[in-house]
């Protein structure tokens, strides 16, 4: 039975070592709650670090930890103190965390910490591979493990891998500053499905992929080495019923049953009907905008003095990464701000800010949620922010107002909250006043909509939707007609090849026999290619035909001395082995004078593009251009050309990073048909990478082996991932007796 393997930096367990005693209890909240249902399905396991460094455990204690975690269906990844220091506190939280949250001034890029990050990611990958069976599902989580998907995929490509990033993904202009940007993107692209909280992060990620790697992206699907990678948004929810039920239970408590903090809150509210409590709950993190929030509250008190002694900010700051200098500085700044503002405004009976710097148990959190009339959640940047959702879930009387930063991911699905810019103190002050004056009916209407949405899209629903999306990725290959050229298919093909008396190999050049270059002039054949082709052509029963959109002069200079057939200019010229050139189609070229100025104008407006003029066509290359700008310009150019080509019997061919305008009366298919008709071939093999080769595939008899390079919709029967696979196939044809030694990956 296939299983699901969840992978995160920490296990969903609280493992403590005290006086040589090991205690293990399940964690509550956050990811542990969200993935509980997935973990419990079938025979799934959870992989992560135990929280205790290896050198701090004796052999017996390690055995105890192992036994206890196995009972919880968990597997530990062994990390040393140095691993944790360099990988977690170092690279993860000194480089990735600040950069992804747009705090570039805090980002530190240390080579040794990067090496540690890679090494620890490899440790996680090794544990996954040791536990995973064929066709298992792997779900990797968050920024600490960005390299893991690719590390696992390289070793076991049959595994279905999902990755979810719980923090923002920054814009391309931010991400491009990262020294190891290619490695991080490549690591994530090892996943079959990559999930983010909101579409903004999806858009930023796709932009980086297109601009850095130039990969094809269509409808949030990335095509890489013949594999489809889906990228989508899945806004994470909360355990709505848990918070709502707890709030209902708290409301039923008698005075004696209430906690000390709840009695104190009630005392403040009951002392005056006009008193209002404003809630602020966050980790002590610079991304949360705590100092800004305090200053905005000060601005509010200055602007609206009528609320003195009527409102109080109840602020809970949970300690976080207190050994990191930026967090220590943030703590000092927060303490000083609270002290200054309380000193500035406090009276004998009123302190404007109640400040708690500690973690609170769940029951006390519910007390805060249910007692405070307004929640003020104003992060400077936040992947989602579940506190905002928890506050909504606890408002059992459909009252209360949520003021939420538009920079939080949650803002995208909580339009009924009062959304603010966390840097605009005047807006925050006015919005606080709006919240304080809001009629109960409006509060109820807003709250009802928010609660309905959160109840429907809970954390369980989030997990189910992601897993559903991952399973759909695996089954979606069926929409493509072509199959991957597997070892079994290759074996059958080579058997047919050996037994055939007359064999024809139709080979596209650019993107097939050789990779693309920024300048097409730099793509001349290499010695390795010649060696393979010559070995094949040495067999008198085999005919090789290079079928290219290149001009006759270029192909002649490269292959004129070889015993190959050549088809050039998309089918205008044919040279049968060492015979003379024959023009298959007589074409006019006067249309170029009208089209060339249009292409030149697009070159002027699109840096990195250029025109290649061939004998019978014009090509606009955009390989070196910015990917997103090139996409826009390509659509514009096709629109401009539409009205012109119809009147001139022209067609526009979309190749790999190129648009080519040529006569519509000529194509590779017609030329190949001429070649096939001249002799009775009992084995035909054709391979190409772009739309110009589709004409060739269509014209060939049904028994031909037609192969597309790259994973795209095609009429070809089969596909391979890249040009390296093409070279492997040529070697098989060249040395067909060594089949078992030469197979595709």
XYZ file of C-alpha atoms in Angstrom:
745
model
C 0.000 0.000 0.000
C 1.364 3.421 -0.966
C 1.962 5.799 1.920
C 2.205 9.542 2.435
C 5.407 10.891 3.965
C 5.211 14.352 5.539
C 8.531 16.149 5.900
C 9.131 19.252 8.007
C 11.984 20.802 9.929
C 10.538 19.634 13.278
C 8.476 16.606 14.156
C 4.915 17.199 15.421
C 6.147 16.076 18.851
C 7.416 17.768 21.989
C 10.477 15.735 22.955
C 12.151 16.850 26.161
C 15.247 15.648 27.981
C 15.180 16.331 31.735
C 17.497 14.656 34.236
C 18.163 11.839 31.795
C 14.430 11.261 31.359
C 12.859 11.442 27.892
C 9.277 12.619 27.526
C 7.427 12.626 24.217
C 4.001 14.216 23.705
C 2.215 15.298 20.502
C 2.403 18.986 19.566
C -0.736 21.068 19.177
C -1.525 23.835 16.722
C 0.051 24.980 13.476
C 1.319 22.397 11.042
C 0.831 19.519 13.498
C -2.906 20.181 13.570
C -3.170 20.924 9.889
C -1.570 17.689 8.775
C -2.985 15.417 11.455
C -5.594 13.939 9.132
C -3.037 13.327 6.362
C -0.613 11.742 8.832
C -3.253 9.407 10.197
C -4.313 8.103 6.784
C -3.053 4.663 5.797
C 0.467 3.927 6.928
C 1.843 7.460 6.565
C 4.883 8.690 8.465
C 6.301 12.080 9.467
C 10.008 12.884 9.046
C 11.736 15.698 10.914
C 14.232 16.686 13.595
C 13.460 15.668 17.166
C 14.548 19.000 18.649
C 17.505 17.471 20.536
C 21.026 17.524 19.099
C 22.667 14.143 18.595
C 25.597 14.802 20.942
C 23.183 15.543 23.797
C 21.763 12.013 23.728
C 23.374 8.822 24.934
C 23.018 5.636 22.931
C 20.246 4.464 25.259
C 18.429 7.785 25.001
C 18.635 7.699 21.218
C 17.041 4.279 21.325
C 14.256 5.569 23.575
C 13.626 8.530 21.259
C 13.546 6.140 18.307
C 11.056 3.806 19.979
C 8.799 6.623 21.152
C 8.764 8.405 17.801
C 8.046 5.168 15.946
C 4.960 4.746 18.148
C 3.800 8.118 16.817
C 4.673 7.017 13.254
C 7.533 9.495 13.085
C 11.143 9.188 11.916
C 13.893 11.480 13.169
C 16.604 13.181 11.145
C 19.839 13.263 13.190
C 21.195 16.801 13.532
C 24.149 18.050 15.557
C 24.328 21.321 17.455
C 26.525 22.713 14.691
C 23.941 21.649 12.094
C 21.223 23.496 13.966
C 23.387 26.570 14.477
C 24.453 26.909 10.833
C 21.428 25.445 9.051
C 18.520 26.723 11.167
C 19.649 29.739 13.178
C 22.183 30.557 10.483
C 21.164 30.200 6.862
C 17.422 29.564 7.259
C 16.788 32.496 9.573
C 19.609 34.874 8.715
C 19.416 34.565 4.916
C 16.127 33.048 3.731
C 13.728 34.432 6.342
C 14.693 38.114 5.995
C 15.072 37.987 2.219
C 11.723 36.274 1.617
C 10.051 38.831 3.920
C 11.662 41.790 2.058
C 14.077 42.681 4.873
C 17.133 42.689 2.641
C 19.127 44.752 5.123
C 19.015 41.845 7.582
C 19.980 39.123 5.090
C 23.398 37.523 5.628
C 24.870 35.296 2.932
C 27.596 33.175 4.509
C 29.174 30.446 2.373
C 29.748 28.077 5.310
C 26.116 28.399 6.370
C 25.000 27.732 2.795
C 27.112 24.570 2.796
C 25.497 23.536 6.073
C 22.046 24.211 4.612
C 22.796 21.929 1.658
C 24.256 19.238 3.909
C 21.246 19.197 6.237
C 18.818 19.159 3.308
C 20.733 16.135 2.041
C 20.325 14.463 5.444
C 16.561 14.939 5.183
C 16.587 13.615 1.611
C 18.584 10.543 2.661
C 16.083 9.704 5.410
C 13.177 10.164 2.995
C 14.778 7.845 0.450
C 15.460 5.229 3.101
C 11.784 5.236 4.116
C 10.071 5.730 0.752
C 8.843 2.916 -1.442
C 8.005 3.137 -5.121
C 4.989 5.375 -5.840
C 4.848 6.842 -2.319
C 3.713 10.451 -1.893
C 6.112 12.939 -0.295
C 4.940 16.297 1.097
C 7.822 18.617 2.026
C 7.234 21.791 4.020
C 8.722 25.247 4.228
C 11.804 27.324 3.636
C 14.210 25.207 5.686
C 13.942 22.370 3.132
C 13.884 24.085 -0.263
C 16.514 21.755 -1.749
C 14.949 18.473 -0.629
C 12.473 17.882 -3.518
C 15.188 17.859 -6.200
C 17.550 15.772 -4.050
C 14.866 13.107 -3.671
C 13.632 13.295 -7.267
C 17.111 12.739 -8.677
C 17.418 9.409 -6.903
C 13.812 8.221 -7.220
C 11.943 10.006 -10.042
C 8.853 7.813 -9.564
C 8.009 9.396 -6.222
C 5.208 11.956 -6.230
C 6.530 15.040 -4.423
C 4.652 18.061 -3.168
C 6.211 21.163 -1.637
C 4.489 23.918 0.336
C 6.063 27.233 1.289
C 4.506 28.736 4.413
C 6.196 32.136 4.080
C 5.993 34.673 1.240
C 7.891 34.136 -1.975
C 9.423 37.506 -2.872
C 9.245 39.361 -6.141
C 11.857 38.628 -8.777
C 13.694 41.883 -8.053
C 14.236 40.723 -4.464
C 14.881 37.059 -5.213
C 17.426 37.789 -7.932
C 19.783 39.266 -5.287
C 20.146 35.864 -3.643
C 23.613 34.384 -4.383
C 22.387 30.794 -4.805
C 19.095 31.573 -6.512
C 19.473 28.894 -9.217
C 20.078 26.143 -6.669
C 17.053 27.131 -4.589
C 14.736 27.255 -7.589
C 16.095 23.967 -8.887
C 15.494 22.386 -5.488
C 11.863 23.476 -5.472
C 11.362 22.383 -9.074
C 12.016 18.807 -8.007
C 8.427 18.803 -6.743
C 5.434 17.860 -8.895
C 3.207 20.401 -7.120
C 4.459 23.594 -5.464
C 1.996 25.348 -3.183
C 1.832 28.876 -1.776
C -0.735 30.621 0.403
C -1.832 33.217 -2.155
C -1.588 33.838 -5.881
C 0.807 36.785 -5.464
C 3.488 34.342 -4.290
C 2.681 32.008 -7.202
C 3.130 34.893 -9.612
C 6.457 35.913 -8.069
C 7.747 32.342 -8.189
C 6.748 31.834 -11.820
C 8.339 35.135 -12.750
C 11.636 34.053 -11.177
C 11.481 30.672 -12.918
C 10.859 32.271 -16.310
C 13.491 34.965 -15.928
C 16.258 32.914 -14.343
C 15.818 29.627 -16.222
C 13.747 30.688 -19.222
C 11.483 27.675 -18.739
C 8.156 27.397 -20.505
C 5.230 28.365 -18.271
C 1.617 27.906 -19.306
C -1.400 28.293 -17.006
C 0.697 27.916 -13.838
C 2.347 24.804 -15.239
C 6.109 24.677 -15.732
C 7.642 22.328 -18.296
C 11.092 21.191 -17.230
C 13.049 18.332 -18.787
C 9.847 16.786 -20.061
C 8.137 16.918 -16.663
C 5.103 18.961 -15.703
C 5.336 20.990 -12.485
C 2.117 22.599 -11.248
C 2.237 25.765 -9.136
C -0.879 26.882 -7.290
C -2.227 28.752 -4.278
C -3.758 26.988 -1.265
C -4.660 29.441 1.525
C -4.089 27.608 4.801
C -6.988 27.560 7.237
C -7.311 26.770 10.933
C -9.075 24.145 13.023
C -12.171 26.331 13.113
C -14.276 24.035 15.297
C -11.525 23.764 17.912
C -11.381 27.527 18.455
C -15.102 28.125 18.126
C -16.011 25.329 20.541
C -13.412 26.518 23.061
C -14.865 30.032 22.900
C -18.378 28.698 23.530
C -17.135 26.734 26.563
C -15.324 29.789 27.955
C -18.491 31.825 27.654
C -20.354 29.312 29.839
C -17.891 29.503 32.728
C -18.949 30.951 36.033
C -16.925 33.714 37.666
C -15.094 31.244 39.903
C -14.209 29.011 36.938
C -12.630 31.832 34.960
C -8.883 32.295 34.764
C -7.124 35.178 36.465
C -6.505 36.921 33.168
C -10.156 36.536 32.168
C -11.377 38.045 35.455
C -9.022 40.983 34.984
C -10.291 41.546 31.452
C -13.908 41.350 32.617
C -13.164 43.834 35.379
C -11.838 46.347 32.852
C -14.862 45.941 30.567
C -17.490 46.038 33.322
C -16.041 49.145 34.933
C -17.413 51.232 32.049
C -19.676 50.226 29.139
C -17.605 52.407 26.827
C -14.316 50.669 27.596
C -12.837 48.778 24.682
C -9.948 46.324 24.452
C -7.752 46.134 21.357
C -5.883 42.874 20.921
C -2.406 42.415 19.461
C -0.880 38.899 19.339
C 2.348 38.038 17.535
C 5.655 36.293 17.752
C 8.400 38.767 18.589
C 9.572 39.025 15.004
C 10.601 42.039 12.928
C 8.241 40.972 10.137
C 5.231 41.499 12.416
C 5.540 45.279 12.567
C 5.193 45.474 16.364
C 7.031 48.813 16.815
C 4.991 50.330 13.973
C 1.810 49.092 15.614
C 2.739 50.669 18.939
C 3.632 53.975 17.262
C 0.358 53.899 15.324
C -1.515 53.391 18.607
C 0.345 56.398 20.035
C -0.657 58.395 16.960
C -4.269 57.342 17.528
C -4.191 58.533 21.154
C -2.694 61.864 20.070
C -5.211 62.350 17.249
C -8.284 61.222 19.189
C -7.761 62.195 22.841
C -11.422 61.500 23.585
C -10.503 57.818 23.749
C -8.053 58.275 26.617
C -9.048 55.999 29.503
C -11.561 54.324 27.139
C -9.341 52.019 25.125
C -6.487 49.715 26.025
C -4.078 47.815 23.790
C -3.616 44.270 25.096
C -0.370 43.160 23.510
C 1.002 39.628 23.692
C 4.468 39.121 22.182
C 5.620 35.504 22.153
C 9.435 35.108 22.480
C 11.133 33.931 19.284
C 14.791 33.366 18.291
C 15.943 35.408 21.250
C 19.606 34.584 20.529
C 19.529 36.393 17.150
C 20.780 40.025 17.336
C 17.914 41.522 15.290
C 15.374 39.918 17.614
C 17.212 41.146 20.691
C 17.193 44.662 19.247
C 13.475 44.341 18.454
C 12.739 43.278 22.042
C 14.602 46.294 23.442
C 12.828 48.671 21.052
C 9.419 47.217 21.940
C 10.079 47.440 25.677
C 11.198 51.063 25.359
C 8.206 52.047 23.218
C 5.708 50.478 25.604
C 7.389 52.148 28.573
C 7.506 55.547 26.906
C 3.880 55.493 25.752
C 2.572 54.219 29.073
C 4.605 56.950 30.794
C 3.243 59.555 28.392
C -0.475 58.737 28.639
C -1.077 56.678 31.811
C -3.285 57.904 34.618
C -3.775 56.501 38.105
C -6.654 54.312 36.853
C -5.561 53.677 33.267
C -2.555 52.167 31.517
C -2.932 52.386 27.716
C -0.884 49.246 26.942
C -0.957 45.932 28.740
C 2.175 44.193 27.531
C 2.950 40.473 27.945
C 6.239 39.025 26.706
C 5.726 35.291 27.082
C 3.953 32.308 25.606
C 0.429 31.732 26.864
C -1.470 28.462 27.206
C -4.359 27.799 24.866
C -7.051 28.665 27.420
C -5.543 32.093 28.091
C -5.384 32.767 24.349
C -9.085 31.998 24.061
C -9.712 34.421 26.934
C -7.920 37.153 25.040
C -9.718 36.400 21.780
C -13.181 36.365 23.318
C -12.710 39.447 25.528
C -11.169 41.927 23.113
C -13.487 44.004 20.968
C -10.973 44.685 18.220
C -8.043 42.660 16.870
C -5.213 44.793 15.490
C -3.042 42.540 13.267
C -0.563 44.629 11.267
C 2.449 42.620 10.028
C 4.815 44.318 7.606
C 4.933 41.046 5.654
C 3.326 37.709 6.488
C 2.854 34.500 4.543
C -0.659 33.999 5.912
C -1.297 34.966 9.583
C -3.501 32.465 11.370
C -4.009 34.683 14.449
C -6.452 36.774 12.424
C -8.421 33.656 11.565
C -8.360 32.373 15.137
C -9.803 35.660 16.378
C -12.686 35.404 13.896
C -13.424 31.803 14.918
C -13.826 32.755 18.594
C -16.376 35.535 18.068
C -19.359 33.388 19.014
C -21.703 36.395 19.295
C -20.843 37.618 15.792
C -19.376 40.806 17.194
C -15.924 42.326 17.095
C -13.834 43.925 14.364
C -10.669 42.687 12.689
C -8.164 45.292 11.503
C -5.707 43.499 9.238
C -2.591 44.486 7.322
C -2.953 44.198 3.569
C 0.581 42.746 3.622
C -0.642 39.553 5.314
C -1.561 36.658 3.057
C -4.833 36.298 4.960
C -5.943 39.707 3.666
C -6.559 38.179 0.213
C -9.448 36.111 1.565
C -10.719 38.434 4.330
C -12.106 41.446 2.487
C -14.702 41.964 5.233
C -11.944 42.907 7.674
C -10.760 46.519 7.774
C -7.611 46.374 5.668
C -4.799 48.860 6.295
C -1.284 49.709 5.186
C 0.883 48.905 8.237
C 3.151 51.865 7.458
C 0.353 54.429 7.356
C -0.163 55.595 10.955
C -2.878 58.057 10.029
C -4.861 55.346 8.234
C -4.447 52.972 11.180
C -5.641 55.663 13.604
C -8.701 56.458 11.496
C -9.451 52.747 11.027
C -9.247 52.176 14.787
C -11.807 54.940 15.258
C -13.981 53.409 12.513
C -13.836 50.053 14.325
C -14.716 51.647 17.676
C -17.724 53.422 16.152
C -18.927 50.479 14.040
C -22.557 49.550 14.717
C -23.238 46.055 15.993
C -25.283 45.217 12.899
C -22.357 45.964 10.588
C -20.039 44.004 12.875
C -22.375 41.031 12.671
C -22.681 41.183 8.880
C -18.928 41.295 8.378
C -18.254 38.627 10.974
C -20.874 36.237 9.587
C -19.288 36.254 6.131
C -15.790 35.781 7.540
C -16.837 32.918 9.780
C -18.713 31.129 7.010
C -15.645 31.252 4.789
C -13.237 30.095 7.499
C -15.549 27.305 8.605
C -15.801 26.003 5.049
C -12.099 26.254 4.174
C -10.585 24.783 7.338
C -7.062 23.471 7.758
C -8.320 19.959 6.952
C -9.817 21.268 3.712
C -6.477 22.950 2.912
C -4.598 19.680 3.319
C -7.188 17.741 1.317
C -7.082 20.240 -1.545
C -3.297 20.078 -1.751
C -3.239 16.278 -1.728
C -5.993 16.204 -4.336
C -3.960 18.562 -6.535
C -0.889 16.364 -6.135
C -2.760 13.224 -7.151
C -4.192 15.013 -10.201
C -0.694 15.935 -11.361
C 0.248 12.268 -11.580
C -2.807 11.367 -13.624
C -2.752 14.415 -15.907
C -0.118 13.047 -18.279
C -2.880 11.119 -19.981
C -4.055 14.324 -21.695
C -0.933 14.179 -23.835
C -0.996 11.743 -26.711
C 2.695 10.982 -26.521
C 4.301 8.560 -24.110
C 7.720 8.835 -22.600
C 10.224 6.798 -24.576
C 10.783 4.126 -21.959
C 13.357 1.361 -21.904
C 10.777 -1.193 -23.063
C 9.757 0.946 -26.031
C 13.403 1.510 -26.926
C 14.050 -2.232 -26.825
C 11.159 -2.836 -29.237
C 12.284 -0.009 -31.495
C 15.859 -1.268 -31.662
C 14.643 -4.768 -32.458
C 12.664 -3.331 -35.383
C 15.681 -1.280 -36.413
C 17.985 -4.283 -36.526
C 15.555 -6.398 -38.539
C 14.684 -3.675 -41.078
C 16.293 -3.689 -44.529
C 15.854 -0.012 -45.387
C 15.979 2.523 -42.584
C 15.355 6.274 -42.551
C 16.260 8.610 -39.680
C 14.731 12.119 -39.957
C 16.544 14.407 -37.536
C 15.727 18.013 -36.686
C 18.822 20.027 -35.814
C 18.362 22.978 -33.401
C 16.909 21.869 -30.078
C 17.242 18.213 -31.087
C 20.727 17.246 -32.208
C 22.164 20.235 -30.368
C 20.997 22.594 -27.660
C 19.993 26.181 -28.291
C 22.505 29.020 -28.191
C 21.895 32.717 -27.639
C 23.357 33.276 -31.097
C 22.254 30.654 -33.677
C 25.634 30.994 -35.394
C 27.281 29.347 -32.373
C 25.378 26.046 -32.758
C 27.691 24.224 -35.171
C 27.983 20.407 -34.818
C 30.494 19.049 -32.323
C 32.799 16.053 -32.666
C 30.565 13.840 -30.518
C 27.583 14.426 -32.790
C 29.603 13.721 -35.942
C 30.975 10.513 -34.417
C 27.482 9.161 -33.740
C 26.031 10.215 -37.095
C 28.989 8.849 -39.058
C 28.735 5.509 -37.290
C 25.057 5.274 -38.245
C 25.617 6.436 -41.839
C 28.354 3.833 -42.303
C 25.567 1.249 -42.614
C 24.570 1.239 -46.293
C 20.987 0.319 -45.381
C 20.525 3.481 -43.308
C 19.728 6.936 -44.642
C 20.174 9.934 -42.349
C 18.316 13.127 -43.225
C 18.974 16.371 -41.338
C 15.668 18.280 -41.558
C 16.117 21.889 -40.527
C 14.798 25.395 -40.830
C 18.386 26.517 -41.303
C 19.410 27.965 -44.656
C 21.036 25.850 -47.332
C 24.440 27.577 -47.064
C 24.760 26.859 -43.326
C 23.780 23.191 -43.620
C 26.085 22.800 -46.612
C 29.040 24.223 -44.664
C 28.356 21.894 -41.724
C 27.302 18.663 -43.424
C 28.168 19.073 -47.130
C 31.122 16.711 -46.849
C 29.019 14.004 -45.183
C 26.992 11.207 -46.728
C 23.716 12.511 -45.253
C 20.574 13.761 -46.909
C 19.780 17.405 -46.107
C 16.468 19.280 -46.084
C 16.847 23.021 -45.451
C 14.759 26.193 -45.180
C 11.834 24.195 -43.719
C 11.597 22.152 -46.921
C 12.626 24.445 -49.770
C 15.826 22.567 -50.650
C 16.652 18.860 -50.674
C 20.013 17.186 -51.151
C 19.803 13.395 -51.338
C 23.013 12.039 -49.752
C 25.899 13.265 -51.918
C 23.756 14.318 -54.900
C 23.149 17.852 -56.081
C 20.734 20.264 -54.408
C 17.136 20.264 -55.655
C 14.665 23.060 -55.080
C 11.351 21.543 -54.011
C 9.403 24.800 -53.890
C 9.895 28.036 -55.806
C 9.128 30.888 -53.476
C 8.873 34.645 -53.652
C 10.749 36.701 -51.085
C 9.584 40.236 -51.858
C 7.275 40.066 -48.834
C 10.347 40.474 -46.610
C 10.535 44.187 -47.392
C 7.148 44.674 -45.741
C 7.709 42.397 -42.751
C 11.293 43.375 -41.890
C 10.463 46.935 -40.661
C 7.848 45.512 -38.331
C 10.328 43.075 -36.821
C 12.912 45.849 -36.513
C 10.470 47.963 -34.516
C 9.952 45.075 -32.104
C 13.714 44.624 -31.787
C 14.013 48.307 -30.883
C 11.371 47.976 -28.170
C 12.519 44.605 -26.792
C 16.123 44.499 -25.546
C 17.844 41.182 -26.156
C 15.975 40.316 -29.364
C 17.345 40.196 -32.881
C 16.368 39.294 -36.448
C 17.842 36.381 -38.352
C 17.312 36.674 -42.093
C 17.307 33.447 -44.060
C 16.872 32.949 -47.784
C 13.147 32.276 -47.552
C 12.138 33.384 -44.071
C 12.633 35.971 -41.337
C 13.092 34.907 -37.725
C 12.636 37.079 -34.622
C 14.707 35.576 -31.792
C 13.920 36.470 -28.169
C 16.003 33.937 -26.223
C 18.107 36.647 -24.555
C 15.152 38.944 -23.762
C 13.385 39.292 -20.436
C 10.955 36.374 -20.350
C 7.855 38.302 -19.318
C 8.451 41.206 -21.672
C 9.156 38.750 -24.510
C 5.860 36.979 -23.800
C 3.957 40.259 -24.111
C 5.821 41.321 -27.249
C 5.277 37.901 -28.855
C 1.522 38.219 -28.484
C 1.661 41.771 -29.864
C 3.775 40.700 -32.833
C 1.500 37.797 -33.734
C -1.474 40.163 -33.624
C 0.276 42.691 -35.895
C 1.342 39.994 -38.371
C -2.077 38.352 -38.604
C -3.532 40.800 -41.107
C -0.377 40.860 -43.248
C 0.405 37.171 -43.634
C -3.046 36.182 -44.889
C -2.712 38.346 -47.986
C 0.795 37.083 -48.754
C 0.335 33.308 -48.260
C 2.652 33.419 -45.248
C 2.574 31.596 -41.925
C 4.101 32.271 -38.500
C 5.941 29.367 -36.906
C 6.461 29.409 -33.163
C 9.736 27.722 -32.326
C 11.766 27.643 -29.120
C 12.156 31.350 -28.223
C 11.702 32.336 -31.866
C 8.943 33.443 -34.250
C 9.640 32.666 -37.888
C 7.695 34.045 -40.845
C 7.800 31.964 -44.023
C 5.710 30.903 -46.987
C 2.758 28.743 -45.975
C 3.200 26.574 -49.095
C 6.330 24.931 -47.711
C 6.946 22.851 -44.599
C 9.062 19.983 -43.348
C 6.237 17.507 -43.800
C 5.920 18.008 -47.534
C 9.681 17.658 -48.011
C 9.878 14.520 -45.887
C 6.997 12.989 -47.832
C 9.055 13.430 -50.981
C 11.964 11.626 -49.359
C 9.819 8.767 -48.011
C 8.060 8.227 -51.355
C 11.292 7.657 -53.234
C 12.059 4.383 -51.509
C 10.265 1.681 -49.545
C 11.538 2.147 -46.004
C 10.535 -0.523 -43.496
C 11.856 1.503 -40.538
C 11.327 5.254 -40.133
C 12.418 7.275 -37.113
C 11.727 11.026 -36.834
C 12.611 13.373 -33.973
C 12.159 17.129 -33.449
C 11.430 19.699 -30.783
C 9.083 22.426 -32.044
C 5.928 23.100 -34.051
C 7.722 23.024 -37.396
C 8.399 19.345 -36.764
C 4.712 18.607 -36.238
C 4.248 18.782 -40.025
C 6.898 16.083 -40.348
C 5.231 13.842 -37.751
C 1.820 14.239 -39.406
C 3.019 13.241 -42.889
C 4.800 10.039 -41.865
C 3.138 6.600 -42.041
C 1.522 5.328 -38.814
C 4.182 2.685 -38.212
C 6.947 5.318 -38.002
C 8.588 6.027 -34.652
C 7.945 9.751 -34.093
C 9.544 11.417 -31.064
C 9.166 14.897 -29.586
C 11.974 16.497 -27.590
C 10.317 18.026 -24.539
C 6.993 17.456 -22.822
C 4.463 19.252 -25.012
C 1.231 18.528 -26.816
C 2.216 16.776 -30.021
C 1.107 14.336 -32.688
C 4.323 12.387 -32.126
C 3.873 8.999 -30.472
C 6.644 9.432 -27.938
C 8.741 12.056 -26.220
C 12.148 12.379 -24.571
C 13.147 15.058 -22.091
C 16.174 16.792 -23.612
C 18.919 16.767 -26.217
C 21.091 14.540 -24.030
C 18.475 11.809 -24.512
C 18.691 12.324 -28.280
C 22.442 11.758 -28.165
C 21.860 8.527 -26.225
C 19.418 7.341 -28.886
C 21.887 8.110 -31.664
C 24.487 6.063 -29.847
C 22.059 3.158 -29.678
C 21.488 3.387 -33.423
C 25.233 3.634 -33.986
C 25.948 0.601 -31.849
C 22.735 -1.378 -31.729
C 24.472 -4.487 -30.390
C 25.115 -2.752 -27.060
C 21.505 -2.130 -26.165
C 21.733 -3.241 -22.545
C 24.579 -0.835 -21.919
C 22.933 2.230 -23.471
C 19.500 3.226 -22.243
C 17.846 6.512 -21.461
C 17.570 7.669 -17.880
